[in-house]
Amino acid sequence: MKSTTVQSLTETFKLEVLAGASCMDREITRSKVHRPGLEFVGYFDFFPTKRVQVLGCKEINYLLTLSVEERKLHIGNIVKYHPPCFIVTTGQQEIPYLTLFCEEEGIPLLRTQETTTEIIAKIDTYLVKALAPELSIHGVCVNVSGIGVLLRGKSGIGKSETAHTLIRRGHRFVADDIVVLKKLGPATLLGTHNETTREFLALRSIGLINVVRQYGRRAFQDETRIVLDIELSPWRENSLNNELELEPKFTDYLGVQIPHIEIQLQPGRDVAGLIEAAANNWYLKQLGYSAVEEFMQRIENKQ
């Protein structure tokens, strides 16, 4: 099971550490945060103990209405489950009792100036990505007119050169050589780099180039949703036909089915242009348009 740490969460969102500074290496293994409202009133049947616990104004104000003894009881009942950490929102100050409990139990107590709604949305998004199942594959990832494309093929087939052509046409580069795929949902696959190769593109006969330095910030993006899997392969005589519509094919990555297209290479073929056409065609299909259906309709209308 993938995990991240409280330290990483704290650094990402610049959270203030109020207690438990020596326990920042505690693991986070669940992707959704939790507000322990019901637990403060004694209902623990469905308490998600492995989630980050967020304390907003409602939770803190409720605790302040309790007597000292009641407050100790309610907080103690939650702290004993040792969740990864507690985050107090909106910069709330009247929480010395929480600091004491968390320090004693070795649970990080963190604080943010952001509102409860804002920080929950941000942390949930961060944890979904950080804890997502992932797979590293050999290939190139580009964003063509807002559409994430994975380019695959044997080493030396021309993936990086094709990506370079697409960059010069105004599209965006994501990753070269090693593409990290993350499954964010049943039908959502994210493509990104592995940090080490970030912004770098390797071109045979030229060497390593920094895409951002050469073509500007707009030529690069950190990640993109993958919706097309395009395989570049050597030309094979008499293997391509001018069919009106090809039978759909798919590639499975982490249980997500991605439409697959094979493009055979031959001198003179505008491979980058074909990739642009494939991306635009996919987009039109999402809008419900089919060129084949329109073509057949025209033929029927003439009969």
mmCIF file of C-alpha atoms in Angstrom:
data_model
loop_
_atom_site.group_PDB
_atom_site.id
_atom_site.type_symbol
_atom_site.label_atom_id
_atom_site.label_comp_id
_atom_site.label_asym_id
_atom_site.label_seq_id
_atom_site.Cartn_x
_atom_site.Cartn_y
_atom_site.Cartn_z
ATOM 1 C CA MET A 1 0.000 0.000 0.000
ATOM 2 C CA LYS A 2 1.339 3.429 -0.922
ATOM 3 C CA SER A 3 1.788 6.055 1.736
ATOM 4 C CA THR A 4 3.015 9.564 2.349
ATOM 5 C CA THR A 5 4.089 11.229 5.590
ATOM 6 C CA VAL A 6 2.794 13.980 7.826
ATOM 7 C CA GLN A 7 6.094 15.788 7.159
ATOM 8 C CA SER A 8 5.430 15.820 3.417
ATOM 9 C CA LEU A 9 1.878 17.070 3.982
ATOM 10 C CA THR A 10 3.139 19.800 6.303
ATOM 11 C CA GLU A 11 5.756 21.017 3.843
ATOM 12 C CA THR A 12 3.372 20.953 0.882
ATOM 13 C CA PHE A 13 0.742 23.127 2.586
ATOM 14 C CA LYS A 14 3.108 25.108 4.838
ATOM 15 C CA LEU A 15 1.309 24.031 7.990
ATOM 16 C CA GLU A 16 2.322 25.298 11.434
ATOM 17 C CA VAL A 17 3.458 22.554 13.825
ATOM 18 C CA LEU A 18 1.941 23.014 17.304
ATOM 19 C CA ALA A 19 2.710 19.619 18.826
ATOM 20 C CA GLY A 20 4.241 16.246 17.968
ATOM 21 C CA ALA A 21 7.205 17.701 16.061
ATOM 22 C CA SER A 22 9.230 14.568 16.789
ATOM 23 C CA CYS A 23 6.612 12.329 15.121
ATOM 24 C CA MET A 24 6.350 13.935 11.694
ATOM 25 C CA ASP A 25 7.360 10.689 9.991
ATOM 26 C CA ARG A 26 3.953 9.150 10.767
ATOM 27 C CA GLU A 27 2.455 7.542 7.659
ATOM 28 C CA ILE A 28 -0.744 8.571 5.893
ATOM 29 C CA THR A 29 -2.336 5.740 3.923
ATOM 30 C CA ARG A 30 -5.887 7.001 3.315
ATOM 31 C CA SER A 31 -6.793 9.605 0.723
ATOM 32 C CA LYS A 32 -9.755 11.353 2.341
ATOM 33 C CA VAL A 33 -9.633 13.572 5.424
ATOM 34 C CA HIS A 34 -12.215 13.331 8.200
ATOM 35 C CA ARG A 35 -13.949 15.819 10.502
ATOM 36 C CA PRO A 36 -14.548 14.064 13.861
ATOM 37 C CA GLY A 37 -17.894 15.634 14.713
ATOM 38 C CA LEU A 38 -19.829 12.491 15.628
ATOM 39 C CA GLU A 39 -16.831 11.094 17.469
ATOM 40 C CA PHE A 40 -16.729 14.102 19.791
ATOM 41 C CA VAL A 41 -20.245 13.230 20.943
ATOM 42 C CA GLY A 42 -19.329 9.585 21.511
ATOM 43 C CA TYR A 43 -20.293 7.793 18.269
ATOM 44 C CA PHE A 44 -17.330 5.689 17.082
ATOM 45 C CA ASP A 45 -18.931 2.913 15.012
ATOM 46 C CA PHE A 46 -17.529 4.228 11.715
ATOM 47 C CA PHE A 47 -14.541 6.268 12.871
ATOM 48 C CA PRO A 48 -11.877 6.247 10.079
ATOM 49 C CA THR A 49 -8.868 6.195 12.391
ATOM 50 C CA LYS A 50 -6.252 6.142 9.597
ATOM 51 C CA ARG A 51 -7.384 9.395 8.006
ATOM 52 C CA VAL A 52 -6.094 12.904 8.643
ATOM 53 C CA GLN A 53 -8.451 14.564 11.148
ATOM 54 C CA VAL A 54 -9.499 18.161 10.418
ATOM 55 C CA LEU A 55 -10.883 20.368 13.179
ATOM 56 C CA GLY A 56 -12.867 23.340 11.929
ATOM 57 C CA CYS A 57 -14.684 26.095 13.800
ATOM 58 C CA LYS A 58 -17.650 23.817 14.538
ATOM 59 C CA GLU A 59 -15.531 21.166 16.233
ATOM 60 C CA ILE A 60 -13.423 23.628 18.229
ATOM 61 C CA ASN A 61 -16.416 25.731 19.310
ATOM 62 C CA TYR A 62 -18.198 22.598 20.467
ATOM 63 C CA LEU A 63 -15.225 21.568 22.589
ATOM 64 C CA LEU A 64 -15.117 25.041 24.156
ATOM 65 C CA THR A 65 -18.705 24.626 25.373
ATOM 66 C CA LEU A 66 -17.710 21.590 27.450
ATOM 67 C CA SER A 67 -16.385 21.555 30.979
ATOM 68 C CA VAL A 68 -12.696 20.822 31.459
ATOM 69 C CA GLU A 69 -13.407 17.229 32.476
ATOM 70 C CA GLU A 70 -15.815 16.627 29.580
ATOM 71 C CA ARG A 71 -13.311 18.085 27.156
ATOM 72 C CA LYS A 72 -10.575 15.785 28.435
ATOM 73 C CA LEU A 73 -12.885 12.801 28.066
ATOM 74 C CA HIS A 74 -14.007 13.571 24.496
ATOM 75 C CA ILE A 75 -10.545 14.439 23.208
ATOM 76 C CA GLY A 76 -8.979 11.489 24.982
ATOM 77 C CA ASN A 77 -11.458 9.117 23.332
ATOM 78 C CA ILE A 78 -10.306 10.253 19.871
ATOM 79 C CA VAL A 79 -6.595 10.640 20.549
ATOM 80 C CA LYS A 80 -6.302 7.072 21.838
ATOM 81 C CA TYR A 81 -6.967 5.813 18.272
ATOM 82 C CA HIS A 82 -3.755 7.578 17.147
ATOM 83 C CA PRO A 83 -4.808 9.036 13.783
ATOM 84 C CA PRO A 84 -1.923 10.275 11.588
ATOM 85 C CA CYS A 85 -2.388 13.920 12.625
ATOM 86 C CA PHE A 86 -4.848 16.672 13.493
ATOM 87 C CA ILE A 87 -5.167 19.891 11.492
ATOM 88 C CA VAL A 88 -6.817 22.950 13.023
ATOM 89 C CA THR A 89 -8.191 25.371 10.421
ATOM 90 C CA THR A 90 -8.807 29.124 10.221
ATOM 91 C CA GLY A 91 -5.864 29.876 12.503
ATOM 92 C CA GLN A 92 -7.854 29.114 15.647
ATOM 93 C CA GLN A 93 -6.003 29.953 18.871
ATOM 94 C CA GLU A 94 -7.941 28.584 21.851
ATOM 95 C CA ILE A 95 -6.629 25.030 21.674
ATOM 96 C CA PRO A 96 -3.987 24.532 24.424
ATOM 97 C CA TYR A 97 -5.848 21.419 25.601
ATOM 98 C CA LEU A 98 -5.388 19.844 22.160
ATOM 99 C CA THR A 99 -1.691 20.690 22.185
ATOM 100 C CA LEU A 100 -1.266 18.939 25.522
ATOM 101 C CA PHE A 101 -3.041 15.740 24.466
ATOM 102 C CA CYS A 102 -1.220 15.486 21.121
ATOM 103 C CA GLU A 103 2.168 16.101 22.689
ATOM 104 C CA GLU A 104 1.566 13.389 25.254
ATOM 105 C CA GLU A 105 0.427 10.856 22.620
ATOM 106 C CA GLY A 106 3.022 11.777 19.974
ATOM 107 C CA ILE A 107 0.468 12.881 17.379
ATOM 108 C CA PRO A 108 1.320 15.900 15.199
ATOM 109 C CA LEU A 109 -1.045 18.828 15.732
ATOM 110 C CA LEU A 110 -0.930 21.236 12.796
ATOM 111 C CA ARG A 111 -2.566 24.571 12.051
ATOM 112 C CA THR A 112 -3.461 26.462 8.892
ATOM 113 C CA GLN A 113 -4.883 29.915 8.266
ATOM 114 C CA GLU A 114 -7.063 28.560 5.465
ATOM 115 C CA THR A 115 -10.739 27.814 5.939
ATOM 116 C CA THR A 116 -11.946 24.279 6.562
ATOM 117 C CA THR A 117 -13.522 23.937 3.123
ATOM 118 C CA GLU A 118 -10.425 25.210 1.325
ATOM 119 C CA ILE A 119 -7.899 23.014 3.111
ATOM 120 C CA ILE A 120 -10.045 19.871 2.892
ATOM 121 C CA ALA A 121 -10.393 20.268 -0.887
ATOM 122 C CA LYS A 122 -6.657 20.813 -1.309
ATOM 123 C CA ILE A 123 -5.554 17.982 0.958
ATOM 124 C CA ASP A 124 -8.013 15.510 -0.573
ATOM 125 C CA THR A 125 -6.687 16.314 -4.055
ATOM 126 C CA TYR A 126 -3.085 16.029 -2.877
ATOM 127 C CA LEU A 127 -3.624 12.695 -1.128
ATOM 128 C CA VAL A 128 -5.522 11.155 -4.048
ATOM 129 C CA LYS A 129 -2.475 11.775 -6.247
ATOM 130 C CA ALA A 130 0.131 10.922 -3.615
ATOM 131 C CA LEU A 131 -1.516 7.602 -2.727
ATOM 132 C CA ALA A 132 -2.699 6.593 -6.206
ATOM 133 C CA PRO A 133 -1.554 3.215 -7.594
ATOM 134 C CA GLU A 134 1.162 3.911 -10.145
ATOM 135 C CA LEU A 135 3.107 2.278 -12.933
ATOM 136 C CA SER A 136 6.264 3.432 -14.715
ATOM 137 C CA ILE A 137 6.557 2.632 -18.427
ATOM 138 C CA HIS A 138 8.975 3.441 -21.229
ATOM 139 C CA GLY A 139 7.517 6.098 -23.497
ATOM 140 C CA VAL A 140 6.802 9.778 -23.998
ATOM 141 C CA CYS A 141 3.861 11.793 -22.719
ATOM 142 C CA VAL A 142 2.519 14.928 -24.399
ATOM 143 C CA ASN A 143 -0.563 17.106 -24.193
ATOM 144 C CA VAL A 144 -1.989 17.791 -27.645
ATOM 145 C CA SER A 145 -4.529 20.621 -27.631
ATOM 146 C CA GLY A 146 -5.535 19.725 -24.084
ATOM 147 C CA ILE A 147 -5.647 15.971 -24.756
ATOM 148 C CA GLY A 148 -3.190 13.673 -22.980
ATOM 149 C CA VAL A 149 -1.358 11.304 -25.322
ATOM 150 C CA LEU A 150 0.996 8.473 -24.440
ATOM 151 C CA LEU A 151 3.531 7.667 -27.175
ATOM 152 C CA ARG A 152 5.042 4.187 -27.127
ATOM 153 C CA GLY A 153 7.301 2.147 -29.362
ATOM 154 C CA LYS A 154 10.685 0.451 -29.495
ATOM 155 C CA SER A 155 13.757 2.415 -28.486
ATOM 156 C CA GLY A 156 14.950 4.577 -31.387
ATOM 157 C CA ILE A 157 11.614 4.502 -33.245
ATOM 158 C CA GLY A 158 11.255 8.291 -33.017
ATOM 159 C CA LYS A 159 9.038 8.981 -29.999
ATOM 160 C CA SER A 160 11.131 11.854 -28.655
ATOM 161 C CA GLU A 161 11.606 13.407 -32.087
ATOM 162 C CA THR A 162 7.860 13.269 -32.664
ATOM 163 C CA ALA A 163 7.280 14.910 -29.282
ATOM 164 C CA HIS A 164 9.758 17.645 -30.265
ATOM 165 C CA THR A 165 7.799 18.339 -33.439
ATOM 166 C CA LEU A 166 4.578 18.569 -31.439
ATOM 167 C CA ILE A 167 6.219 21.000 -28.995
ATOM 168 C CA ARG A 168 7.264 23.243 -31.886
ATOM 169 C CA ARG A 169 3.668 23.182 -33.118
ATOM 170 C CA GLY A 170 2.508 24.649 -29.820
ATOM 171 C CA HIS A 171 1.621 21.523 -27.850
ATOM 172 C CA ARG A 172 2.950 20.662 -24.407
ATOM 173 C CA PHE A 173 5.568 18.219 -23.236
ATOM 174 C CA VAL A 174 5.032 16.172 -20.059
ATOM 175 C CA ALA A 175 7.584 13.353 -19.820
ATOM 176 C CA ASP A 176 10.269 11.552 -21.802
ATOM 177 C CA ASP A 177 11.769 8.087 -21.442
ATOM 178 C CA ILE A 178 10.021 7.218 -18.152
ATOM 179 C CA VAL A 179 6.321 8.052 -17.896
ATOM 180 C CA VAL A 180 4.690 7.582 -14.513
ATOM 181 C CA LEU A 181 1.034 6.563 -14.755
ATOM 182 C CA LYS A 182 -1.226 7.121 -11.748
ATOM 183 C CA LYS A 183 -4.722 5.725 -11.397
ATOM 184 C CA LEU A 184 -6.901 8.417 -9.844
ATOM 185 C CA GLY A 185 -10.218 6.661 -10.387
ATOM 186 C CA PRO A 186 -11.889 3.755 -12.207
ATOM 187 C CA ALA A 187 -11.564 5.569 -15.563
ATOM 188 C CA THR A 188 -8.951 8.237 -14.854
ATOM 189 C CA LEU A 189 -5.273 7.757 -15.634
ATOM 190 C CA LEU A 190 -2.776 10.545 -15.007
ATOM 191 C CA GLY A 191 0.544 10.771 -16.832
ATOM 192 C CA THR A 192 3.521 12.579 -15.310
ATOM 193 C CA HIS A 193 7.331 12.483 -15.015
ATOM 194 C CA ASN A 194 9.507 10.948 -12.302
ATOM 195 C CA GLU A 195 10.947 14.311 -11.123
ATOM 196 C CA THR A 196 14.481 13.361 -12.219
ATOM 197 C CA THR A 197 13.600 13.758 -15.917
ATOM 198 C CA ARG A 198 11.324 16.761 -15.392
ATOM 199 C CA GLU A 199 11.480 19.165 -18.394
ATOM 200 C CA PHE A 200 14.200 17.077 -20.123
ATOM 201 C CA LEU A 201 13.826 15.607 -23.608
ATOM 202 C CA ALA A 202 16.501 13.348 -25.124
ATOM 203 C CA LEU A 203 16.996 13.721 -28.877
ATOM 204 C CA ARG A 204 19.250 11.344 -30.756
ATOM 205 C CA SER A 205 22.134 13.114 -32.556
ATOM 206 C CA ILE A 206 21.435 16.251 -30.490
ATOM 207 C CA GLY A 207 21.493 15.123 -26.869
ATOM 208 C CA LEU A 208 19.548 16.277 -23.834
ATOM 209 C CA ILE A 209 17.562 19.506 -24.042
ATOM 210 C CA ASN A 210 15.593 21.415 -21.427
ATOM 211 C CA VAL A 211 12.207 22.062 -23.020
ATOM 212 C CA VAL A 212 11.336 24.991 -20.746
ATOM 213 C CA ARG A 213 14.679 26.740 -21.323
ATOM 214 C CA GLN A 214 14.427 26.332 -25.100
ATOM 215 C CA TYR A 215 10.729 26.854 -25.733
ATOM 216 C CA GLY A 216 9.372 28.576 -22.629
ATOM 217 C CA ARG A 217 7.137 27.639 -19.734
ATOM 218 C CA ARG A 218 4.097 27.166 -21.971
ATOM 219 C CA ALA A 219 5.789 24.225 -23.689
ATOM 220 C CA PHE A 220 5.685 22.098 -20.540
ATOM 221 C CA GLN A 221 3.167 20.857 -17.987
ATOM 222 C CA ASP A 222 3.666 18.582 -14.995
ATOM 223 C CA GLU A 223 0.849 16.142 -15.671
ATOM 224 C CA THR A 224 -2.034 15.328 -17.967
ATOM 225 C CA ARG A 225 -4.936 12.924 -18.069
ATOM 226 C CA ILE A 226 -4.099 10.123 -20.529
ATOM 227 C CA VAL A 227 -6.893 9.460 -23.033
ATOM 228 C CA LEU A 228 -4.975 8.065 -26.029
ATOM 229 C CA ASP A 229 -2.324 5.366 -26.255
ATOM 230 C CA ILE A 230 -0.448 5.719 -29.557
ATOM 231 C CA GLU A 231 2.110 3.140 -30.602
ATOM 232 C CA LEU A 232 4.727 4.077 -33.210
ATOM 233 C CA SER A 233 5.855 1.055 -35.222
ATOM 234 C CA PRO A 234 7.928 0.291 -38.353
ATOM 235 C CA TRP A 235 6.201 0.431 -41.733
ATOM 236 C CA ARG A 236 4.765 -2.865 -42.959
ATOM 237 C CA GLU A 237 3.844 -3.179 -46.624
ATOM 238 C CA ASN A 238 0.192 -3.814 -47.475
ATOM 239 C CA SER A 239 -0.855 -3.692 -43.832
ATOM 240 C CA LEU A 240 -2.825 -0.427 -43.914
ATOM 241 C CA ASN A 241 -6.184 -0.009 -45.599
ATOM 242 C CA ASN A 242 -8.286 3.100 -46.187
ATOM 243 C CA GLU A 243 -11.067 1.927 -43.913
ATOM 244 C CA LEU A 244 -13.849 4.360 -43.057
ATOM 245 C CA GLU A 245 -13.668 3.441 -39.407
ATOM 246 C CA LEU A 246 -11.154 1.266 -37.564
ATOM 247 C CA GLU A 247 -12.238 -1.283 -34.995
ATOM 248 C CA PRO A 248 -11.685 0.175 -31.520
ATOM 249 C CA LYS A 249 -8.698 -1.205 -29.636
ATOM 250 C CA PHE A 250 -7.662 -0.558 -26.059
ATOM 251 C CA THR A 251 -4.635 -0.862 -23.811
ATOM 252 C CA ASP A 252 -5.079 -1.685 -20.145
ATOM 253 C CA TYR A 253 -3.081 0.324 -17.617
ATOM 254 C CA LEU A 254 -3.791 -0.371 -13.937
ATOM 255 C CA GLY A 255 -7.277 -1.530 -14.896
ATOM 256 C CA VAL A 256 -8.079 1.584 -16.950
ATOM 257 C CA GLN A 257 -8.923 0.990 -20.613
ATOM 258 C CA ILE A 258 -7.243 3.575 -22.877
ATOM 259 C CA PRO A 259 -8.066 3.789 -26.635
ATOM 260 C CA HIS A 260 -5.111 2.426 -28.633
ATOM 261 C CA ILE A 261 -3.932 3.527 -32.076
ATOM 262 C CA GLU A 262 -0.973 2.223 -34.069
ATOM 263 C CA ILE A 263 0.828 4.610 -36.428
ATOM 264 C CA GLN A 264 3.309 3.037 -38.812
ATOM 265 C CA LEU A 265 6.344 5.131 -39.709
ATOM 266 C CA GLN A 266 7.611 5.799 -43.203
ATOM 267 C CA PRO A 267 9.723 8.623 -44.658
ATOM 268 C CA GLY A 268 7.422 11.466 -45.625
ATOM 269 C CA ARG A 269 4.590 10.613 -43.225
ATOM 270 C CA ASP A 270 3.566 13.538 -41.045
ATOM 271 C CA VAL A 271 3.467 11.583 -37.794
ATOM 272 C CA ALA A 272 2.941 14.656 -35.627
ATOM 273 C CA GLY A 273 0.066 15.704 -37.871
ATOM 274 C CA LEU A 274 -1.502 12.243 -37.574
ATOM 275 C CA ILE A 275 -1.259 12.443 -33.793
ATOM 276 C CA GLU A 276 -2.981 15.840 -33.878
ATOM 277 C CA ALA A 277 -5.716 14.340 -36.077
ATOM 278 C CA ALA A 278 -6.151 11.385 -33.706
ATOM 279 C CA ALA A 279 -6.438 13.692 -30.687
ATOM 280 C CA ASN A 280 -8.942 15.979 -32.369
ATOM 281 C CA ASN A 281 -10.956 13.002 -33.617
ATOM 282 C CA TRP A 282 -11.116 11.589 -30.082
ATOM 283 C CA TYR A 283 -12.354 14.943 -28.812
ATOM 284 C CA LEU A 284 -15.100 15.135 -31.445
ATOM 285 C CA LYS A 285 -16.248 11.628 -30.552
ATOM 286 C CA GLN A 286 -16.642 12.740 -26.934
ATOM 287 C CA LEU A 287 -18.963 15.448 -28.231
ATOM 288 C CA GLY A 288 -21.020 12.813 -30.050
ATOM 289 C CA TYR A 289 -19.765 13.524 -33.560
ATOM 290 C CA SER A 290 -18.794 10.759 -35.986
ATOM 291 C CA ALA A 291 -17.337 11.586 -39.395
ATOM 292 C CA VAL A 292 -18.358 8.132 -40.646
ATOM 293 C CA GLU A 293 -21.981 8.644 -39.627
ATOM 294 C CA GLU A 294 -22.082 12.023 -41.365
ATOM 295 C CA PHE A 295 -20.495 10.532 -44.496
ATOM 296 C CA MET A 296 -22.985 7.651 -44.613
ATOM 297 C CA GLN A 297 -25.839 10.079 -44.056
ATOM 298 C CA ARG A 298 -24.750 12.081 -47.086
ATOM 299 C CA ILE A 299 -24.729 8.941 -49.211
ATOM 300 C CA GLU A 300 -28.218 7.986 -48.029
ATOM 301 C CA ASN A 301 -29.525 11.472 -48.775
ATOM 302 C CA LYS A 302 -28.338 11.200 -52.391
ATOM 303 C CA GLN A 303 -30.073 7.893 -53.021
#
